[in-house]
């Protein structure tokens, strides 16, 4: 459902916004929030007429993601302000400045392939088996006015077994 941003957290402790949709609209804690240009965050808490969205830039936010060009897997974690970092990105994986990072579809919150942001800095030294990469979200949170709450996840595979029935394999 579409929602309007009606408030922003003025503190530096949490990076969040308040939207004008809540429990009466079917919004629940943990639901994904997106915009046409990328992901915003997750519903942190709800009230009857509004909800609080924890932004992906918040230190408490983590999103399972992949580097679009190389398919390298990582977790995007918030770093405050308008920055995020790629965590658990193996040093052996190829990643470059300018690479797009998208949601992986894993973790159960965001559908696969939604834009997260763009890699702005890469450092392969001094981080053990992992490399450090910083990313700028695709969404400018200072200009955020309208968002969409993803109310329901679509099944990841159309070939689900029905209860008591087996999926038939094709013959060669």
Short mmCIF file of N, CA and C in Angstrom, two decimals:
data_model
loop_
_atom_site.label_atom_id
_atom_site.label_comp_id
_atom_site.label_asym_id
_atom_site.label_seq_id
_atom_site.Cartn_x
_atom_site.Cartn_y
_atom_site.Cartn_z
N UNK A 1 0.85 -1.19 0.00
CA UNK A 1 0.00 0.00 0.00
C UNK A 1 0.88 1.24 0.00
N UNK A 2 0.40 2.30 -0.57
CA UNK A 2 1.12 3.56 -0.58
C UNK A 2 0.95 4.28 0.75
N UNK A 3 1.98 5.01 1.14
CA UNK A 3 1.94 5.76 2.40
C UNK A 3 2.75 7.04 2.25
N UNK A 4 2.39 8.03 3.03
CA UNK A 4 3.14 9.28 3.06
C UNK A 4 4.00 9.34 4.31
N UNK A 5 5.18 9.92 4.16
CA UNK A 5 6.06 10.15 5.30
C UNK A 5 5.52 11.37 6.03
N UNK A 6 5.21 11.19 7.32
CA UNK A 6 4.63 12.30 8.09
C UNK A 6 5.56 12.78 9.20
N UNK A 7 6.73 12.14 9.34
CA UNK A 7 7.68 12.57 10.36
C UNK A 7 9.01 11.88 10.22
N UNK A 8 10.06 12.55 10.71
CA UNK A 8 11.40 11.97 10.73
C UNK A 8 11.95 12.07 12.14
N UNK A 9 12.73 11.06 12.54
CA UNK A 9 13.34 11.05 13.87
C UNK A 9 14.43 12.12 13.91
N UNK A 10 14.30 13.13 14.75
CA UNK A 10 15.30 14.19 14.81
C UNK A 10 16.57 13.79 15.56
N UNK A 11 16.51 12.69 16.31
CA UNK A 11 17.68 12.29 17.09
C UNK A 11 18.71 11.61 16.21
N UNK A 12 19.92 11.52 16.72
CA UNK A 12 20.97 10.82 15.98
C UNK A 12 21.05 9.36 16.40
N UNK A 13 20.20 8.93 17.33
CA UNK A 13 20.26 7.55 17.82
C UNK A 13 19.69 6.56 16.82
N UNK A 14 18.52 6.88 16.29
CA UNK A 14 17.87 5.98 15.34
C UNK A 14 17.63 6.72 14.04
N UNK A 15 17.72 6.00 12.95
CA UNK A 15 17.39 6.56 11.64
C UNK A 15 16.04 5.97 11.27
N UNK A 16 14.99 6.78 11.42
CA UNK A 16 13.65 6.28 11.16
C UNK A 16 12.75 7.39 10.65
N UNK A 17 11.64 6.97 10.03
CA UNK A 17 10.60 7.89 9.60
C UNK A 17 9.27 7.33 10.06
N UNK A 18 8.28 8.20 10.13
CA UNK A 18 6.92 7.79 10.48
C UNK A 18 6.05 7.93 9.24
N UNK A 19 5.23 6.91 8.98
CA UNK A 19 4.32 6.93 7.84
C UNK A 19 2.87 6.98 8.31
N UNK A 20 1.98 7.40 7.41
CA UNK A 20 0.57 7.61 7.77
C UNK A 20 -0.30 6.36 7.63
N UNK A 21 0.28 5.20 7.61
CA UNK A 21 -0.48 3.95 7.58
C UNK A 21 -0.08 3.13 8.79
N UNK A 22 -1.06 2.41 9.37
CA UNK A 22 -0.77 1.64 10.57
C UNK A 22 -1.57 0.36 10.64
N UNK A 23 -1.82 -0.08 11.86
CA UNK A 23 -2.51 -1.36 12.09
C UNK A 23 -3.87 -1.43 11.40
N UNK A 24 -4.61 -0.33 11.38
CA UNK A 24 -5.94 -0.33 10.75
C UNK A 24 -5.85 -0.58 9.24
N UNK A 25 -4.67 -0.35 8.67
CA UNK A 25 -4.45 -0.55 7.24
C UNK A 25 -3.80 -1.91 6.95
N UNK A 26 -3.56 -2.69 8.01
CA UNK A 26 -2.94 -4.00 7.84
C UNK A 26 -1.43 -4.01 7.94
N UNK A 27 -0.84 -2.89 8.32
CA UNK A 27 0.62 -2.79 8.45
C UNK A 27 1.06 -3.52 9.72
N UNK A 28 2.11 -4.33 9.58
CA UNK A 28 2.62 -5.11 10.72
C UNK A 28 4.12 -4.93 10.86
N UNK A 29 4.60 -5.15 12.06
CA UNK A 29 6.03 -5.08 12.35
C UNK A 29 6.79 -6.04 11.43
N UNK A 30 7.93 -5.56 10.89
CA UNK A 30 8.78 -6.39 10.05
C UNK A 30 8.52 -6.28 8.56
N UNK A 31 7.40 -5.67 8.17
CA UNK A 31 7.10 -5.55 6.74
C UNK A 31 8.12 -4.65 6.05
N UNK A 32 8.40 -4.95 4.79
CA UNK A 32 9.35 -4.18 4.00
C UNK A 32 8.72 -2.89 3.50
N UNK A 33 9.54 -1.84 3.42
CA UNK A 33 9.10 -0.55 2.91
C UNK A 33 10.05 -0.15 1.79
N UNK A 34 9.48 0.23 0.64
CA UNK A 34 10.27 0.53 -0.55
C UNK A 34 9.79 1.81 -1.21
N UNK A 35 10.56 2.26 -2.20
CA UNK A 35 10.15 3.35 -3.07
C UNK A 35 10.41 2.89 -4.50
N UNK A 36 9.98 3.66 -5.48
CA UNK A 36 10.25 3.25 -6.86
C UNK A 36 11.74 3.16 -7.21
N UNK A 37 12.61 3.81 -6.45
CA UNK A 37 14.04 3.77 -6.78
C UNK A 37 14.88 2.91 -5.85
N UNK A 38 14.26 2.32 -4.82
CA UNK A 38 15.05 1.44 -3.96
C UNK A 38 14.36 1.15 -2.64
N UNK A 39 15.06 0.33 -1.83
CA UNK A 39 14.47 -0.05 -0.54
C UNK A 39 14.67 1.06 0.49
N UNK A 40 13.73 1.13 1.42
CA UNK A 40 13.73 2.15 2.47
C UNK A 40 14.11 1.54 3.82
N UNK A 41 13.43 0.46 4.20
CA UNK A 41 13.67 -0.16 5.50
C UNK A 41 12.56 -1.13 5.84
N UNK A 42 12.36 -1.32 7.16
CA UNK A 42 11.33 -2.25 7.66
C UNK A 42 10.48 -1.55 8.71
N UNK A 43 9.24 -2.02 8.84
CA UNK A 43 8.36 -1.49 9.88
C UNK A 43 8.92 -1.91 11.23
N UNK A 44 9.22 -0.93 12.08
CA UNK A 44 9.78 -1.18 13.41
C UNK A 44 8.68 -1.35 14.44
N UNK A 45 7.69 -0.45 14.40
CA UNK A 45 6.56 -0.54 15.33
C UNK A 45 5.34 0.09 14.69
N UNK A 46 4.18 -0.35 15.17
CA UNK A 46 2.93 0.14 14.60
C UNK A 46 2.01 0.70 15.67
N UNK A 47 1.12 1.55 15.23
CA UNK A 47 0.02 2.08 16.03
C UNK A 47 -1.20 2.02 15.11
N UNK A 48 -2.39 2.28 15.63
CA UNK A 48 -3.57 2.17 14.77
C UNK A 48 -3.51 3.02 13.49
N UNK A 49 -2.96 4.23 13.56
CA UNK A 49 -3.02 5.14 12.42
C UNK A 49 -1.67 5.51 11.82
N UNK A 50 -0.59 4.96 12.33
CA UNK A 50 0.74 5.27 11.79
C UNK A 50 1.71 4.14 12.13
N UNK A 51 2.89 4.20 11.52
CA UNK A 51 3.92 3.19 11.79
C UNK A 51 5.29 3.85 11.69
N UNK A 52 6.25 3.29 12.40
CA UNK A 52 7.64 3.76 12.36
C UNK A 52 8.45 2.81 11.49
N UNK A 53 9.21 3.39 10.57
CA UNK A 53 10.05 2.63 9.65
C UNK A 53 11.51 2.81 10.03
N UNK A 54 12.21 1.71 10.31
CA UNK A 54 13.65 1.75 10.58
C UNK A 54 14.35 1.76 9.23
N UNK A 55 15.09 2.83 8.95
CA UNK A 55 15.75 2.99 7.65
C UNK A 55 16.95 2.05 7.52
N UNK A 56 17.33 1.73 6.28
CA UNK A 56 18.48 0.85 6.06
C UNK A 56 19.79 1.49 6.48
N UNK A 57 19.79 2.80 6.71
CA UNK A 57 21.00 3.48 7.16
C UNK A 57 21.20 3.40 8.67
N UNK A 58 20.21 2.90 9.40
CA UNK A 58 20.31 2.77 10.85
C UNK A 58 21.29 1.65 11.20
N UNK A 59 22.04 1.84 12.28
CA UNK A 59 23.03 0.86 12.74
C UNK A 59 22.40 -0.50 13.06
N UNK A 60 21.11 -0.54 13.35
CA UNK A 60 20.42 -1.79 13.69
C UNK A 60 19.81 -2.49 12.48
N UNK A 61 20.04 -1.95 11.30
CA UNK A 61 19.45 -2.51 10.08
C UNK A 61 20.43 -3.43 9.36
N UNK A 62 19.92 -4.55 8.85
CA UNK A 62 20.73 -5.49 8.05
C UNK A 62 19.85 -6.08 6.96
N UNK A 63 20.37 -6.09 5.72
CA UNK A 63 19.62 -6.59 4.57
C UNK A 63 20.51 -7.53 3.77
N UNK A 64 20.03 -8.74 3.53
CA UNK A 64 20.76 -9.72 2.73
C UNK A 64 20.76 -9.24 1.28
N UNK A 65 21.95 -9.08 0.70
CA UNK A 65 22.08 -8.46 -0.62
C UNK A 65 23.11 -9.16 -1.49
N UNK A 66 23.13 -8.76 -2.77
CA UNK A 66 24.15 -9.24 -3.70
C UNK A 66 24.63 -8.09 -4.57
N UNK A 67 25.90 -8.18 -4.98
CA UNK A 67 26.45 -7.23 -5.93
C UNK A 67 25.91 -7.66 -7.29
N UNK A 68 25.19 -6.79 -7.96
CA UNK A 68 24.47 -7.17 -9.17
C UNK A 68 25.40 -7.70 -10.27
N UNK A 69 26.53 -7.08 -10.49
CA UNK A 69 27.43 -7.46 -11.59
C UNK A 69 28.08 -8.81 -11.38
N UNK A 70 28.52 -9.09 -10.15
CA UNK A 70 29.31 -10.31 -9.90
C UNK A 70 28.56 -11.38 -9.12
N UNK A 71 27.37 -11.05 -8.60
CA UNK A 71 26.55 -11.95 -7.78
C UNK A 71 27.20 -12.27 -6.43
N UNK A 72 28.17 -11.47 -6.00
CA UNK A 72 28.81 -11.65 -4.69
C UNK A 72 27.78 -11.37 -3.60
N UNK A 73 27.74 -12.23 -2.59
CA UNK A 73 26.77 -12.10 -1.49
C UNK A 73 27.37 -11.30 -0.34
N UNK A 74 26.51 -10.51 0.31
CA UNK A 74 26.94 -9.71 1.46
C UNK A 74 25.70 -9.28 2.25
N UNK A 75 25.95 -8.72 3.42
CA UNK A 75 24.89 -8.13 4.24
C UNK A 75 25.11 -6.62 4.24
N UNK A 76 24.08 -5.87 3.89
CA UNK A 76 24.15 -4.41 3.95
C UNK A 76 23.73 -4.00 5.35
N UNK A 77 24.62 -3.30 6.05
CA UNK A 77 24.32 -2.78 7.39
C UNK A 77 24.41 -1.26 7.37
N UNK A 78 23.54 -0.62 8.14
CA UNK A 78 23.54 0.83 8.23
C UNK A 78 24.75 1.36 8.97
N UNK A 79 25.20 2.56 8.56
CA UNK A 79 26.33 3.23 9.21
C UNK A 79 25.95 4.64 9.66
N UNK A 80 24.66 4.95 9.67
CA UNK A 80 24.24 6.28 10.05
C UNK A 80 24.28 7.22 8.86
N UNK A 81 23.80 8.45 9.07
CA UNK A 81 23.70 9.45 8.01
C UNK A 81 23.13 8.81 6.75
N UNK A 82 23.79 8.95 5.62
CA UNK A 82 23.28 8.38 4.37
C UNK A 82 24.26 7.34 3.84
N UNK A 83 24.73 6.45 4.75
CA UNK A 83 25.73 5.46 4.35
C UNK A 83 25.38 4.08 4.89
N UNK A 84 25.88 3.09 4.16
CA UNK A 84 25.77 1.69 4.57
C UNK A 84 27.09 1.01 4.27
N UNK A 85 27.29 -0.18 4.81
CA UNK A 85 28.48 -0.95 4.47
C UNK A 85 28.09 -2.36 4.08
N UNK A 86 28.93 -2.98 3.26
CA UNK A 86 28.74 -4.38 2.89
C UNK A 86 29.56 -5.20 3.86
N UNK A 87 28.88 -6.02 4.65
CA UNK A 87 29.56 -6.88 5.63
C UNK A 87 29.59 -8.31 5.09
N UNK A 88 30.57 -9.05 5.58
CA UNK A 88 30.73 -10.47 5.22
C UNK A 88 30.91 -10.67 3.71
N UNK A 89 31.54 -9.70 3.07
CA UNK A 89 31.87 -9.79 1.65
C UNK A 89 33.27 -10.39 1.55
N UNK A 90 33.35 -11.61 1.07
CA UNK A 90 34.64 -12.30 1.01
C UNK A 90 35.66 -11.52 0.19
N UNK A 91 36.90 -11.55 0.65
CA UNK A 91 37.98 -10.85 -0.02
C UNK A 91 38.18 -11.36 -1.45
N UNK A 92 37.85 -12.63 -1.68
CA UNK A 92 38.02 -13.23 -3.00
C UNK A 92 36.96 -12.78 -4.01
N UNK A 93 35.90 -12.16 -3.53
CA UNK A 93 34.83 -11.69 -4.42
C UNK A 93 35.22 -10.39 -5.10
N UNK A 94 34.78 -10.23 -6.32
CA UNK A 94 35.08 -9.01 -7.07
C UNK A 94 33.97 -7.98 -6.83
N UNK A 95 34.39 -6.81 -6.42
CA UNK A 95 33.47 -5.68 -6.25
C UNK A 95 34.24 -4.41 -6.58
N UNK A 96 33.58 -3.48 -7.25
CA UNK A 96 34.24 -2.25 -7.69
C UNK A 96 33.37 -1.04 -7.40
N UNK A 97 34.01 0.11 -7.32
CA UNK A 97 33.29 1.36 -7.14
C UNK A 97 32.32 1.52 -8.31
N UNK A 98 31.08 1.86 -7.99
CA UNK A 98 30.05 2.02 -9.01
C UNK A 98 29.15 0.81 -9.17
N UNK A 99 29.53 -0.34 -8.59
CA UNK A 99 28.69 -1.53 -8.68
C UNK A 99 27.36 -1.31 -7.97
N UNK A 100 26.29 -1.79 -8.60
CA UNK A 100 24.96 -1.74 -7.99
C UNK A 100 24.80 -2.91 -7.04
N UNK A 101 24.14 -2.67 -5.91
CA UNK A 101 23.85 -3.70 -4.93
C UNK A 101 22.33 -3.82 -4.84
N UNK A 102 21.83 -5.07 -4.93
CA UNK A 102 20.39 -5.33 -4.90
C UNK A 102 20.06 -6.35 -3.82
N UNK A 103 18.80 -6.43 -3.46
CA UNK A 103 18.37 -7.41 -2.46
C UNK A 103 18.50 -8.82 -3.03
N UNK A 104 18.84 -9.77 -2.17
CA UNK A 104 19.03 -11.16 -2.61
C UNK A 104 17.74 -11.97 -2.58
N UNK A 105 16.75 -11.50 -1.85
CA UNK A 105 15.52 -12.27 -1.68
C UNK A 105 15.59 -13.22 -0.50
N UNK A 106 16.79 -13.40 0.08
CA UNK A 106 16.95 -14.26 1.25
C UNK A 106 16.61 -13.46 2.51
N UNK A 107 16.28 -14.14 3.56
CA UNK A 107 16.00 -13.46 4.82
C UNK A 107 14.52 -13.18 5.03
N UNK A 108 13.71 -13.32 4.00
CA UNK A 108 12.27 -13.23 4.17
C UNK A 108 11.66 -11.85 4.24
N UNK A 109 12.43 -10.79 4.03
CA UNK A 109 11.84 -9.45 4.14
C UNK A 109 11.64 -8.75 2.81
N UNK A 110 12.68 -8.72 1.99
CA UNK A 110 12.60 -8.00 0.73
C UNK A 110 12.60 -8.97 -0.44
N UNK A 111 11.77 -8.72 -1.45
CA UNK A 111 11.83 -9.54 -2.66
C UNK A 111 13.19 -9.38 -3.34
N UNK A 112 13.57 -10.34 -4.15
CA UNK A 112 14.85 -10.34 -4.84
C UNK A 112 14.90 -9.25 -5.91
N UNK A 113 16.07 -8.61 -6.03
CA UNK A 113 16.33 -7.69 -7.12
C UNK A 113 15.98 -6.24 -6.92
N UNK A 114 15.58 -5.84 -5.72
CA UNK A 114 15.29 -4.43 -5.47
C UNK A 114 16.59 -3.68 -5.22
N UNK A 115 16.69 -2.48 -5.77
CA UNK A 115 17.90 -1.68 -5.64
C UNK A 115 18.13 -1.27 -4.18
N UNK A 116 19.38 -1.46 -3.72
CA UNK A 116 19.78 -1.03 -2.38
C UNK A 116 20.63 0.22 -2.50
N UNK A 117 21.67 0.17 -3.35
CA UNK A 117 22.55 1.32 -3.50
C UNK A 117 23.71 1.03 -4.41
N UNK A 118 24.71 1.93 -4.34
CA UNK A 118 25.88 1.86 -5.21
C UNK A 118 27.15 1.88 -4.36
N UNK A 119 28.10 1.02 -4.72
CA UNK A 119 29.38 0.94 -4.00
C UNK A 119 30.17 2.22 -4.25
N UNK A 120 30.64 2.85 -3.17
CA UNK A 120 31.40 4.10 -3.26
C UNK A 120 32.85 3.95 -2.80
N UNK A 121 33.16 2.87 -2.06
CA UNK A 121 34.51 2.70 -1.53
C UNK A 121 34.76 1.21 -1.33
N UNK A 122 35.97 0.75 -1.69
CA UNK A 122 36.34 -0.66 -1.50
C UNK A 122 37.73 -0.70 -0.89
N UNK A 123 37.91 -1.57 0.13
CA UNK A 123 39.21 -1.76 0.78
C UNK A 123 39.39 -3.24 1.08
N UNK A 124 40.35 -3.88 0.42
CA UNK A 124 40.57 -5.32 0.60
C UNK A 124 41.63 -5.61 1.66
N UNK A 125 42.24 -4.59 2.25
CA UNK A 125 43.35 -4.79 3.19
C UNK A 125 42.89 -4.75 4.64
N UNK A 126 43.49 -5.60 5.46
CA UNK A 126 43.34 -5.53 6.91
C UNK A 126 42.00 -5.91 7.49
N UNK A 127 41.22 -6.73 6.80
CA UNK A 127 39.91 -7.12 7.31
C UNK A 127 39.74 -8.64 7.35
N UNK A 128 40.85 -9.37 7.51
CA UNK A 128 40.78 -10.83 7.58
C UNK A 128 40.34 -11.43 6.26
N UNK A 129 39.40 -12.36 6.32
CA UNK A 129 38.92 -13.02 5.10
C UNK A 129 37.91 -12.16 4.34
N UNK A 130 37.50 -11.05 4.95
CA UNK A 130 36.51 -10.19 4.32
C UNK A 130 37.15 -8.90 3.81
N UNK A 131 36.49 -8.26 2.88
CA UNK A 131 36.89 -6.93 2.43
C UNK A 131 35.86 -5.93 2.92
N UNK A 132 36.23 -4.67 2.93
CA UNK A 132 35.33 -3.60 3.37
C UNK A 132 34.82 -2.87 2.13
N UNK A 133 33.55 -2.65 2.08
CA UNK A 133 32.97 -1.84 1.00
C UNK A 133 31.89 -0.96 1.59
N UNK A 134 31.89 0.29 1.17
CA UNK A 134 30.89 1.25 1.63
C UNK A 134 29.94 1.54 0.48
N UNK A 135 28.69 1.76 0.81
CA UNK A 135 27.73 2.01 -0.25
C UNK A 135 26.83 3.16 0.11
N UNK A 136 26.38 3.88 -0.91
CA UNK A 136 25.43 4.97 -0.74
C UNK A 136 24.08 4.44 -1.21
N UNK A 137 23.06 4.54 -0.36
CA UNK A 137 21.74 4.04 -0.76
C UNK A 137 21.22 4.74 -2.01
N UNK A 138 20.40 4.04 -2.77
CA UNK A 138 19.83 4.63 -3.99
C UNK A 138 18.79 5.69 -3.65
N UNK A 139 18.23 5.63 -2.45
CA UNK A 139 17.20 6.57 -2.02
C UNK A 139 17.83 7.71 -1.24
N UNK A 140 17.41 8.94 -1.54
CA UNK A 140 17.83 10.10 -0.77
C UNK A 140 16.80 10.28 0.35
N UNK A 141 17.15 9.85 1.55
CA UNK A 141 16.19 9.84 2.66
C UNK A 141 15.77 11.24 3.09
N UNK A 142 16.59 12.25 2.83
CA UNK A 142 16.23 13.63 3.18
C UNK A 142 15.07 14.14 2.31
N UNK A 143 14.91 13.56 1.12
CA UNK A 143 13.86 13.99 0.19
C UNK A 143 12.66 13.03 0.18
N UNK A 144 12.64 12.07 1.08
CA UNK A 144 11.62 11.02 1.08
C UNK A 144 10.24 11.57 1.46
N UNK A 145 9.25 11.37 0.59
CA UNK A 145 7.90 11.84 0.86
C UNK A 145 6.86 10.73 0.79
N UNK A 146 7.02 9.82 -0.18
CA UNK A 146 6.05 8.74 -0.36
C UNK A 146 6.76 7.40 -0.44
N UNK A 147 6.14 6.37 0.13
CA UNK A 147 6.73 5.02 0.16
C UNK A 147 5.63 3.99 -0.10
N UNK A 148 6.06 2.75 -0.28
CA UNK A 148 5.14 1.63 -0.41
C UNK A 148 5.49 0.59 0.65
N UNK A 149 4.48 0.07 1.33
CA UNK A 149 4.67 -1.02 2.28
C UNK A 149 4.30 -2.31 1.55
N UNK A 150 5.23 -3.27 1.54
CA UNK A 150 4.95 -4.55 0.91
C UNK A 150 4.16 -5.38 1.91
N UNK A 151 2.89 -5.58 1.59
CA UNK A 151 1.96 -6.21 2.52
C UNK A 151 2.08 -7.73 2.57
N UNK A 152 2.52 -8.33 1.48
CA UNK A 152 2.57 -9.78 1.42
C UNK A 152 3.73 -10.22 0.54
N UNK A 153 4.42 -11.26 0.97
CA UNK A 153 5.50 -11.82 0.16
C UNK A 153 4.92 -12.79 -0.85
N UNK A 154 5.43 -12.73 -2.08
CA UNK A 154 5.05 -13.69 -3.10
C UNK A 154 5.86 -14.95 -2.90
N UNK A 155 5.33 -16.11 -3.27
CA UNK A 155 6.12 -17.33 -3.14
C UNK A 155 7.37 -17.24 -4.01
N UNK A 156 8.47 -17.79 -3.50
CA UNK A 156 9.73 -17.71 -4.23
C UNK A 156 9.80 -18.70 -5.37
N UNK A 157 9.01 -19.74 -5.32
CA UNK A 157 9.03 -20.75 -6.38
C UNK A 157 7.62 -21.16 -6.73
N UNK A 158 7.29 -21.19 -8.03
CA UNK A 158 5.96 -21.63 -8.42
C UNK A 158 5.80 -23.15 -8.33
N UNK A 159 6.89 -23.88 -8.11
CA UNK A 159 6.86 -25.34 -8.06
C UNK A 159 6.81 -25.87 -6.63
N UNK A 160 5.93 -25.33 -5.83
CA UNK A 160 5.78 -25.82 -4.46
C UNK A 160 4.95 -27.09 -4.46
N UNK A 161 5.31 -28.00 -3.57
CA UNK A 161 4.51 -29.22 -3.44
C UNK A 161 3.23 -28.89 -2.69
N UNK A 162 2.13 -29.38 -3.25
CA UNK A 162 0.87 -29.24 -2.53
C UNK A 162 0.83 -30.31 -1.46
N UNK A 163 0.10 -30.06 -0.42
CA UNK A 163 0.03 -31.00 0.68
C UNK A 163 -0.43 -32.37 0.18
N UNK A 164 0.42 -33.39 0.38
CA UNK A 164 0.08 -34.75 -0.01
C UNK A 164 0.34 -35.08 -1.47
N UNK A 165 0.79 -34.10 -2.28
CA UNK A 165 1.06 -34.35 -3.70
C UNK A 165 2.52 -34.10 -3.99
N UNK A 166 3.08 -34.86 -4.91
CA UNK A 166 4.46 -34.67 -5.31
C UNK A 166 4.50 -33.93 -6.64
N UNK A 167 5.54 -33.14 -6.82
CA UNK A 167 5.74 -32.45 -8.09
C UNK A 167 6.31 -33.46 -9.07
N UNK A 168 5.68 -33.58 -10.26
CA UNK A 168 6.14 -34.54 -11.25
C UNK A 168 7.37 -34.01 -11.96
N UNK A 169 8.33 -34.91 -12.20
CA UNK A 169 9.52 -34.55 -12.95
C UNK A 169 9.25 -34.80 -14.42
N UNK A 170 9.83 -33.97 -15.27
CA UNK A 170 9.64 -34.17 -16.70
C UNK A 170 10.48 -35.33 -17.19
N UNK A 171 9.98 -36.04 -18.22
CA UNK A 171 10.69 -37.19 -18.78
C UNK A 171 11.57 -36.71 -19.92
N UNK A 172 12.75 -37.33 -20.03
CA UNK A 172 13.66 -36.96 -21.12
C UNK A 172 13.66 -38.00 -22.19
#
